[in-house]
CSV table of C-alpha atoms and ligand atoms in Angstrom, one decimal:
chain,number,residue,atom,x,y,z
A,1,MET,CA,38.4,1.4,26.3
A,2,SER,CA,35.2,0.1,26.3
A,3,THR,CA,34.2,-2.1,28.2
A,4,VAL,CA,32.1,-3.9,25.8
A,5,PRO,CA,33.9,-6.8,24.5
A,6,MET,CA,34.9,-7.1,20.4
A,7,MET,CA,34.6,-3.4,20.1
A,8,GLU,CA,38.3,-2.2,19.7
A,9,SER,CA,39.2,-5.0,17.2
A,10,CYS,CA,35.7,-3.7,15.2
A,11,LEU,CA,36.4,0.3,15.8
A,12,THR,CA,39.1,0.7,12.8
A,13,GLU,CA,37.0,-1.6,10.4
A,14,LEU,CA,33.7,0.9,12.0
A,15,VAL,CA,36.1,4.3,10.9
A,16,GLY,CA,36.4,3.0,7.7
A,17,ILE,CA,33.1,2.3,7.1
A,18,ARG,CA,32.0,5.6,8.4
A,19,ARG,CA,34.4,7.6,6.3
A,20,ASP,CA,33.4,5.5,3.0
A,21,LEU,CA,29.8,6.6,3.7
A,22,HIS,CA,30.8,10.0,4.4
A,23,GLU,CA,32.5,10.0,0.7
A,24,HIS,CA,29.4,8.8,-0.7
A,25,PRO,CA,26.4,10.7,0.1
A,26,GLU,CA,23.3,10.0,-1.3
A,27,LEU,CA,20.0,12.3,-1.0
A,28,GLY,CA,16.7,11.0,0.7
A,29,TYR,CA,15.2,8.0,-1.0
A,30,GLU,CA,18.5,7.3,-3.3
A,31,GLU,CA,20.4,5.6,-0.4
A,32,HIS,CA,21.1,2.7,-2.8
A,33,ARG,CA,25.0,2.2,-2.4
A,34,THR,CA,24.6,3.2,1.6
A,35,SER,CA,21.9,0.0,1.2
A,36,GLU,CA,24.2,-2.1,0.0
A,37,VAL,CA,26.6,-1.3,2.4
A,38,VAL,CA,24.4,-1.9,5.3
A,39,GLN,CA,23.1,-5.3,3.6
A,40,GLN,CA,26.9,-6.2,3.4
A,41,ALA,CA,27.8,-5.5,6.5
A,42,LEU,CA,25.2,-7.1,8.1
A,43,LYS,CA,25.5,-10.1,5.6
A,44,SER,CA,29.1,-10.7,7.3
A,45,ALA,CA,27.8,-10.2,10.8
A,46,GLY,CA,25.7,-13.1,10.0
A,47,VAL,CA,22.2,-10.6,10.7
A,48,GLU,CA,19.3,-11.8,8.8
A,49,PHE,CA,17.7,-8.7,6.9
A,50,ARG,CA,14.9,-7.7,4.8
A,51,ALA,CA,16.0,-4.5,2.0
A,52,GLY,CA,13.9,-2.9,-0.5
A,53,LEU,CA,11.8,-1.2,2.3
A,54,ALA,CA,10.3,2.4,2.6
A,55,GLY,CA,10.6,3.0,-0.8
A,56,GLY,CA,13.7,1.0,-1.8
A,57,THR,CA,16.6,2.2,0.6
A,58,GLY,CA,15.5,0.9,3.8
A,59,VAL,CA,16.6,-2.0,5.6
A,60,LEU,CA,15.7,-3.7,8.6
A,61,GLY,CA,17.3,-6.3,10.5
A,62,HIS,CA,16.8,-8.9,13.3
A,63,ILE,CA,18.7,-10.5,15.8
A,64,PRO,CA,17.3,-12.8,17.8
A,65,GLY,CA,17.3,-13.5,21.3
A,66,GLY,CA,15.9,-14.5,24.8
A,67,ASP,CA,12.1,-13.9,25.9
A,68,GLY,CA,12.6,-10.0,26.7
A,69,GLN,CA,10.9,-7.6,25.2
A,70,PRO,CA,11.6,-6.6,21.8
A,71,ILE,CA,13.2,-3.6,21.3
A,72,ALA,CA,14.1,-1.7,18.4
A,73,LEU,CA,17.3,0.6,18.0
A,74,ARG,CA,17.3,3.2,14.6
A,75,ALA,CA,19.9,5.1,12.2
A,76,ASP,CA,19.3,7.3,9.5
A,77,MET,CA,21.2,7.2,6.1
A,78,ASP,CA,20.3,10.0,4.2
A,79,ALA,CA,22.7,13.1,3.3
A,80,LEU,CA,21.9,16.9,2.5
A,81,PRO,CA,22.0,18.8,-0.7
A,82,ILE,CA,25.4,20.9,0.8
A,83,LEU,CA,28.5,21.8,-1.4
A,84,GLU,CA,31.0,20.6,1.5
A,85,GLN,CA,33.9,22.2,2.6
A,86,SER,CA,34.9,20.5,6.0
A,87,GLY,CA,38.6,20.0,4.1
A,88,VAL,CA,39.0,16.1,5.5
A,89,ASP,CA,40.3,13.7,3.6
A,90,TRP,CA,37.0,11.9,3.0
A,91,THR,CA,35.5,14.7,1.8
A,92,SER,CA,32.2,13.8,-0.5
A,93,LYS,CA,32.9,12.7,-4.5
A,94,HIS,CA,29.4,13.4,-4.6
A,95,GLU,CA,29.6,17.5,-5.8
A,96,GLY,CA,26.9,19.3,-3.9
A,97,ARG,CA,25.7,16.6,-1.5
A,98,MET,CA,27.3,15.7,1.6
A,99,HIS,CA,26.4,14.3,5.5
A,100,ALA,CA,26.7,17.5,7.2
A,101,CYS,CA,24.0,15.7,9.6
A,102,GLY,CA,25.9,12.9,10.4
A,103,HIS,CA,23.8,10.0,9.5
A,104,ASP,CA,26.8,8.3,8.2
A,105,GLY,CA,27.5,8.3,11.5
A,106,HIS,CA,24.4,7.3,13.3
A,107,THR,CA,24.3,4.1,10.2
A,108,THR,CA,28.4,2.9,11.3
A,109,ILE,CA,26.7,3.0,14.8
A,110,LEU,CA,24.0,0.9,14.2
A,111,ILE,CA,26.6,-1.5,11.9
A,112,GLY,CA,28.8,-1.7,14.5
A,113,THR,CA,25.8,-2.5,16.9
A,114,ALA,CA,24.4,-5.4,15.0
A,115,GLN,CA,28.0,-6.9,14.5
A,116,ILE,CA,28.7,-7.1,18.6
A,117,LEU,CA,25.0,-8.3,19.1
A,118,ALA,CA,25.1,-10.7,16.6
A,119,ALA,CA,27.6,-12.7,18.4
A,120,MET,CA,26.2,-12.0,21.6
A,121,SER,CA,22.8,-13.9,20.4
A,122,ARG,CA,25.6,-16.7,18.9
A,123,GLU,CA,26.8,-17.0,22.3
A,124,GLY,CA,23.0,-17.0,24.0
A,125,SER,CA,23.8,-14.0,25.8
A,126,LEU,CA,21.4,-11.5,24.4
A,127,PRO,CA,18.6,-11.1,26.5
A,128,ARG,CA,15.6,-9.8,23.7
A,129,PRO,CA,15.1,-10.0,20.2
A,130,VAL,CA,16.9,-6.5,18.7
A,131,THR,CA,15.1,-5.0,15.2
A,132,LEU,CA,17.7,-3.0,13.5
A,133,VAL,CA,16.0,-0.2,11.7
A,134,PHE,CA,17.9,1.7,8.4
A,135,GLN,CA,15.9,4.0,7.3
A,136,PRO,CA,15.6,6.6,4.5
A,137,ALA,CA,15.3,10.0,4.1
A,138,GLU,CA,14.9,11.6,7.6
A,139,GLU,CA,15.7,15.2,6.2
A,140,GLY,CA,12.4,16.4,5.3
A,141,GLY,CA,11.2,12.9,3.0
A,142,ALA,CA,9.8,10.9,6.6
A,143,GLY,CA,11.4,7.8,5.8
A,144,GLY,CA,10.5,6.8,9.2
A,145,LYS,CA,6.8,7.4,8.1
A,146,ARG,CA,7.2,4.7,5.6
A,147,MET,CA,9.2,2.6,7.6
A,148,VAL,CA,6.3,2.5,10.1
A,149,ASP,CA,3.8,2.2,7.1
A,150,ASP,CA,5.5,-0.8,5.8
A,151,GLY,CA,5.0,-2.5,8.7
A,152,CYS,CA,9.1,-2.5,10.3
A,153,LEU,CA,7.9,-2.3,13.9
A,154,ASP,CA,4.4,-4.8,13.7
A,155,GLY,CA,6.5,-7.7,13.3
A,156,SER,CA,5.1,-8.3,9.6
A,157,VAL,CA,8.3,-8.1,7.5
A,158,LEU,CA,10.7,-9.5,10.0
A,159,GLY,CA,11.1,-10.0,13.9
A,160,PRO,CA,8.5,-9.7,16.3
A,161,ALA,CA,6.3,-7.0,17.3
A,162,VAL,CA,8.4,-4.4,18.7
A,163,SER,CA,7.5,-3.0,22.0
A,164,ALA,CA,10.0,0.2,22.7
A,165,MET,CA,12.6,1.8,20.3
A,166,PHE,CA,15.7,3.8,20.7
A,167,GLY,CA,17.5,6.1,18.5
A,168,LEU,CA,20.3,8.7,18.9
A,169,HIS,CA,21.5,11.5,17.0
A,170,GLY,CA,25.2,13.2,17.0
A,171,TRP,CA,25.3,16.5,19.0
A,172,PRO,CA,27.9,19.1,18.1
A,173,ALA,CA,27.4,21.3,21.2
A,174,LEU,CA,27.7,18.5,23.5
A,175,PRO,CA,31.4,17.0,24.7
A,176,LEU,CA,32.3,13.6,23.3
A,177,GLY,CA,31.3,11.2,26.1
A,178,ILE,CA,28.6,13.0,27.1
A,179,LEU,CA,25.0,11.7,26.7
A,180,ALA,CA,21.6,13.5,26.8
A,181,SER,CA,18.0,13.2,26.5
A,182,ARG,CA,14.5,14.6,28.3
A,183,PRO,CA,11.1,13.0,29.8
A,184,GLY,CA,8.3,14.4,26.8
A,185,PRO,CA,8.7,16.4,23.8
A,186,ILE,CA,12.3,16.5,22.6
A,187,LEU,CA,12.0,18.1,19.2
A,188,ALA,CA,9.6,20.3,17.9
A,189,SER,CA,6.6,19.6,15.0
A,190,ALA,CA,7.7,22.0,12.2
A,191,ASP,CA,4.6,22.5,9.4
A,192,GLY,CA,5.2,24.8,6.2
A,193,PHE,CA,3.0,27.2,4.9
A,194,GLU,CA,2.5,29.0,1.6
A,195,ALA,CA,0.3,32.1,2.0
A,196,ARG,CA,-1.0,34.4,-1.0
A,197,ILE,CA,-2.2,38.0,-1.0
A,198,THR,CA,-4.4,38.9,-3.8
A,199,GLY,CA,-4.6,42.8,-4.0
A,200,ARG,CA,-5.2,44.4,-7.5
A,201,GLY,CA,-2.6,45.7,-10.3
A,202,GLY,CA,-1.6,48.4,-11.9
A,203,HIS,CA,0.5,51.8,-12.3
A,204,ALA,CA,2.7,52.4,-9.3
A,205,ALA,CA,1.5,56.2,-10.4
A,206,MET,CA,-2.1,55.5,-9.7
A,207,PRO,CA,-2.0,53.7,-6.4
A,208,HIS,CA,-5.6,54.6,-5.4
A,209,LEU,CA,-6.9,52.8,-8.6
A,210,CYS,CA,-5.1,49.7,-7.4
A,211,VAL,CA,-5.2,47.0,-4.1
A,212,ASP,CA,-1.5,46.9,-3.6
A,213,PRO,CA,-0.5,43.3,-2.0
A,214,ILE,CA,3.1,44.4,-0.9
A,215,ALA,CA,1.8,47.1,1.5
A,216,ALA,CA,-0.8,44.4,2.9
A,217,ALA,CA,2.3,41.9,2.9
A,218,ALA,CA,4.5,44.0,5.1
A,219,ALA,CA,1.5,44.6,7.1
A,220,VAL,CA,0.9,41.1,8.0
A,221,ILE,CA,5.0,40.2,8.5
A,222,GLN,CA,4.6,43.1,11.1
A,223,SER,CA,1.6,41.8,12.7
A,224,ALA,CA,2.9,37.7,12.2
A,225,GLN,CA,5.4,38.9,15.1
A,226,HIS,CA,2.8,39.1,18.0
A,227,VAL,CA,1.4,35.7,17.3
A,228,VAL,CA,4.0,33.8,19.0
A,229,SER,CA,4.2,36.7,21.9
A,230,ARG,CA,0.5,37.3,22.1
A,231,ARG,CA,-1.0,34.4,21.4
A,232,VAL,CA,1.2,31.1,22.0
A,233,ASP,CA,1.5,30.4,26.1
A,234,PRO,CA,4.8,31.5,26.7
A,235,VAL,CA,5.7,28.6,28.5
A,236,GLN,CA,4.9,26.3,26.0
A,237,GLY,CA,6.4,28.8,23.7
A,238,GLY,CA,6.6,28.4,20.0
A,239,VAL,CA,8.2,29.8,16.3
A,240,LEU,CA,6.8,31.5,13.4
A,241,SER,CA,9.3,32.6,10.5
A,242,ILE,CA,8.0,33.6,7.1
A,243,THR,CA,11.3,32.9,5.4
A,244,ARG,CA,10.7,34.0,1.8
A,245,VAL,CA,8.6,36.8,0.3
A,246,GLU,CA,7.7,37.0,-3.4
A,247,GLY,CA,6.1,39.9,-4.9
A,248,GLY,CA,6.2,42.1,-8.2
A,249,THR,CA,8.9,43.0,-11.5
A,250,THR,CA,9.6,46.3,-11.5
A,251,HIS,CA,9.6,50.1,-10.3
A,252,ASN,CA,6.2,50.9,-11.8
A,253,ILE,CA,3.8,48.5,-11.4
A,254,ILE,CA,2.0,47.2,-8.8
A,255,PRO,CA,1.5,43.7,-8.4
A,256,GLU,CA,-1.8,42.0,-8.2
A,257,GLN,CA,-0.3,38.8,-5.9
A,258,VAL,CA,2.6,38.5,-3.0
A,259,PHE,CA,3.7,35.2,-1.6
A,260,LEU,CA,4.8,34.3,1.6
A,261,GLN,CA,6.4,30.9,2.6
A,262,GLY,CA,7.4,30.1,6.2
A,263,THR,CA,7.3,27.5,9.1
A,264,THR,CA,6.1,26.9,12.6
A,265,ARG,CA,7.6,25.2,15.4
A,266,PHE,CA,6.0,23.7,18.6
A,267,LEU,CA,6.3,21.5,21.4
A,268,GLU,CA,2.7,21.1,22.6
A,269,PRO,CA,-0.2,20.8,20.3
A,270,GLU,CA,-1.9,24.1,21.6
A,271,ALA,CA,0.7,25.9,21.3
A,272,GLY,CA,0.8,24.6,17.3
A,273,GLU,CA,-3.0,25.2,17.6
A,274,ALA,CA,-2.4,28.7,18.8
A,275,LEU,CA,0.5,29.7,16.1
A,276,HIS,CA,-1.5,28.1,13.1
A,277,SER,CA,-5.0,29.9,13.9
A,278,GLY,CA,-3.3,33.5,15.3
A,279,PHE,CA,-1.3,33.9,11.8
A,280,GLU,CA,-4.5,32.6,9.8
A,281,GLU,CA,-6.4,35.2,11.5
A,282,ILE,CA,-3.6,38.4,11.1
A,283,LEU,CA,-3.1,36.7,7.4
A,284,HIS,CA,-6.8,36.9,6.5
A,285,GLY,CA,-7.8,40.3,8.7
A,286,VAL,CA,-4.7,42.3,7.7
A,287,ALA,CA,-5.0,41.2,4.4
A,288,ALA,CA,-9.0,42.7,4.2
A,289,ALA,CA,-8.7,45.2,6.4
A,290,HIS,CA,-5.7,46.4,3.2
A,291,GLY,CA,-8.5,45.7,1.1
A,292,CYS,CA,-6.7,42.4,-0.2
A,293,THR,CA,-8.0,38.9,-0.1
A,294,ALA,CA,-5.8,36.2,1.7
A,295,GLU,CA,-5.2,32.0,1.0
A,296,ILE,CA,-3.1,29.9,2.9
A,297,ASP,CA,-1.8,26.3,2.3
A,298,TRP,CA,-0.4,24.5,5.5
A,299,HIS,CA,2.1,21.3,4.8
A,300,ASP,CA,2.0,19.0,7.9
A,301,GLY,CA,5.9,18.4,8.8
A,302,TYR,CA,6.9,16.0,11.2
A,303,PRO,CA,5.1,15.4,14.4
A,304,VAL,CA,6.8,16.4,17.7
A,305,THR,CA,9.2,13.5,19.0
A,306,TYR,CA,8.1,12.7,22.3
A,307,ASN,CA,10.0,10.3,24.9
A,308,ASP,CA,7.8,8.3,26.2
A,309,PRO,CA,8.1,9.1,30.3
A,310,GLU,CA,9.0,5.1,30.9
A,311,ALA,CA,11.0,4.4,27.8
A,312,TYR,CA,12.9,7.6,28.9
A,313,ALA,CA,13.4,6.8,32.5
A,314,HIS,CA,14.6,3.3,31.3
A,315,TRP,CA,17.7,5.1,29.1
A,316,ASP,CA,18.4,7.5,31.6
A,317,ALA,CA,19.2,4.2,34.3
A,318,VAL,CA,21.0,2.0,31.6
A,319,THR,CA,22.8,4.6,30.5
A,320,ALA,CA,23.6,6.2,33.9
A,321,LYS,CA,25.0,2.6,35.2
A,322,THR,CA,26.5,2.5,31.8
A,323,PHE,CA,28.8,5.1,31.7
A,324,GLY,CA,28.2,6.7,35.1
A,325,ARG,CA,25.7,9.6,36.4
A,326,ASP,CA,27.9,12.5,35.4
A,327,ARG,CA,28.3,11.4,31.9
A,328,VAL,CA,24.7,11.4,31.4
A,329,GLN,CA,22.1,14.6,31.4
A,330,THR,CA,18.9,16.1,30.8
A,331,MET,CA,18.8,18.1,27.9
A,332,SER,CA,16.0,21.0,26.5
A,333,PRO,CA,14.5,20.3,23.9
A,334,VAL,CA,15.3,21.7,20.5
A,335,MET,CA,13.2,23.3,17.8
A,336,GLY,CA,14.9,21.3,15.1
A,337,GLY,CA,12.3,18.2,13.8
A,338,GLU,CA,13.1,14.7,13.4
A,339,ASP,CA,11.0,11.6,11.4
A,340,PHE,CA,11.6,9.7,14.4
A,341,SER,CA,8.5,11.0,16.0
A,342,PHE,CA,7.0,8.6,13.4
A,343,TYR,CA,8.0,6.0,15.2
A,344,GLY,CA,7.3,7.1,18.8
A,345,GLN,CA,3.5,7.6,17.6
A,346,VAL,CA,3.3,3.7,17.6
A,347,VAL,CA,5.6,2.0,20.2
A,348,PRO,CA,7.3,3.6,23.6
A,349,ALA,CA,10.3,5.9,21.9
A,350,CYS,CA,13.4,7.5,23.8
A,351,PHE,CA,15.7,9.6,21.3
A,352,PHE,CA,18.8,11.2,22.3
A,353,ALA,CA,22.3,13.5,21.9
A,354,LEU,CA,25.6,11.8,21.7
A,355,GLY,CA,27.9,14.7,22.3
A,356,LEU,CA,30.4,15.2,19.5
A,357,LEU,CA,32.7,18.3,20.7
A,358,PRO,CA,36.2,17.2,20.7
A,359,GLU,CA,38.3,17.5,24.3
A,360,GLY,CA,39.4,21.1,24.7
A,361,GLN,CA,37.5,22.8,21.6
A,362,ASN,CA,35.2,24.8,22.3
A,363,SER,CA,32.4,24.5,19.2
A,364,MET,CA,33.0,22.7,16.0
A,365,PRO,CA,31.3,23.1,13.2
A,366,GLY,CA,27.1,22.8,13.7
A,367,LEU,CA,24.7,20.0,12.4
A,368,HIS,CA,24.0,20.8,8.1
A,369,HIS,CA,27.0,23.4,8.7
A,370,PRO,CA,29.3,22.8,4.9
A,371,CYS,CA,32.2,22.1,7.5
A,372,PHE,CA,30.4,19.7,9.9
A,373,ASP,CA,32.2,16.0,9.9
A,374,PHE,CA,30.8,13.4,12.6
A,375,ASN,CA,33.6,12.6,15.3
A,376,ASP,CA,34.6,8.9,14.5
A,377,ASP,CA,35.5,9.1,18.7
A,378,ALA,CA,31.6,8.8,19.5
A,379,ILE,CA,31.4,6.4,17.2
A,380,PRO,CA,32.4,3.4,20.1
A,381,VAL,CA,30.3,5.4,22.6
A,382,GLY,CA,26.6,5.3,20.5
A,383,ILE,CA,27.4,1.8,20.0
A,384,GLU,CA,28.3,0.6,23.8
A,385,ALA,CA,24.8,2.8,24.2
A,386,PHE,CA,23.0,1.1,22.1
A,387,ILE,CA,24.1,-2.5,23.4
A,388,ALA,CA,23.9,-1.2,26.8
A,389,LEU,CA,19.6,-0.5,26.0
A,390,ALA,CA,19.6,-4.4,24.4
A,391,MET,CA,21.2,-6.0,27.3
A,392,ALA,CA,19.4,-4.2,30.3
B,401,NI,NI1,19.9,14.7,11.3
């Protein structure tokens, strides 16, 4: 049983909302129905809000409170282009789209938090104003950045300027009832690149008259494996993965060009610089050694999700007091990316993991897996954490 009043009476409705969202997943910037569900829920709870943000589907709610420091709580609303295979009764009705990252759960948790905090605000027991950020397009669309750019945290849209922000993510590897976070970098920066190695095409029977970009690409790919092990500070670590190789058309033609695509992941800016410069040197140098030329385009991904040490210390103290020290853990950083990082660039922020793994199970389908389904039993835990942060 939850210590938060109202929770039990809200839960049945909230599980219904979560499963309804799961049945109707929408991709980034297309979350029109989801945004409508959020707006209806905020309206019923008597929460003031602005809709139409961040390209159309973002919603910003505001709950007035006492004169404590205003905080913001965040949920992401978008789904993924995956064909669901979970077999649950509330399986996606939108073929090829699914809530495989649990954003249906995050949205529901923030709706439930809004309902309870709105009631507390009316009673005069909420010590600070709370901003509710329902953002679109976390999965690659940087909806969080657009919410920031639209002024959602600086007081220009609704409510006061925010002085701290918290967000959560359902975590399949963590047991239900457990929360985890860490100070400093918690999730990686994820950049993408596209590279072209150009040689001189011709007849495969006369390689001496050609410059073979396939042989050069093979050498580049081999040498690139040394970037992480030889160029990046081993304490910082990093990832360089080449994930797509395209070149050639048939057996008797040496092609003109080979195309490479890939990603780098890192937690510290120095590691990012070492990955980028190390790969560029290998790409250009090894291509040149094979008589080829090379070009590369980088696509900036999400920045590192960085937990402000004070915001983290506050989160740790508040959740340990609420749930008990044994339920609040310190976690290692993860090389996935998150657009919660953009909020952390403008306000002190803390992102945390919410355990989803049911008791008695060793594993469950991971995030982005076609069988993933958010664990509804984690909804009250997430709400209780958010409420504790608002009330502390
Ligand atoms: Ni996610």
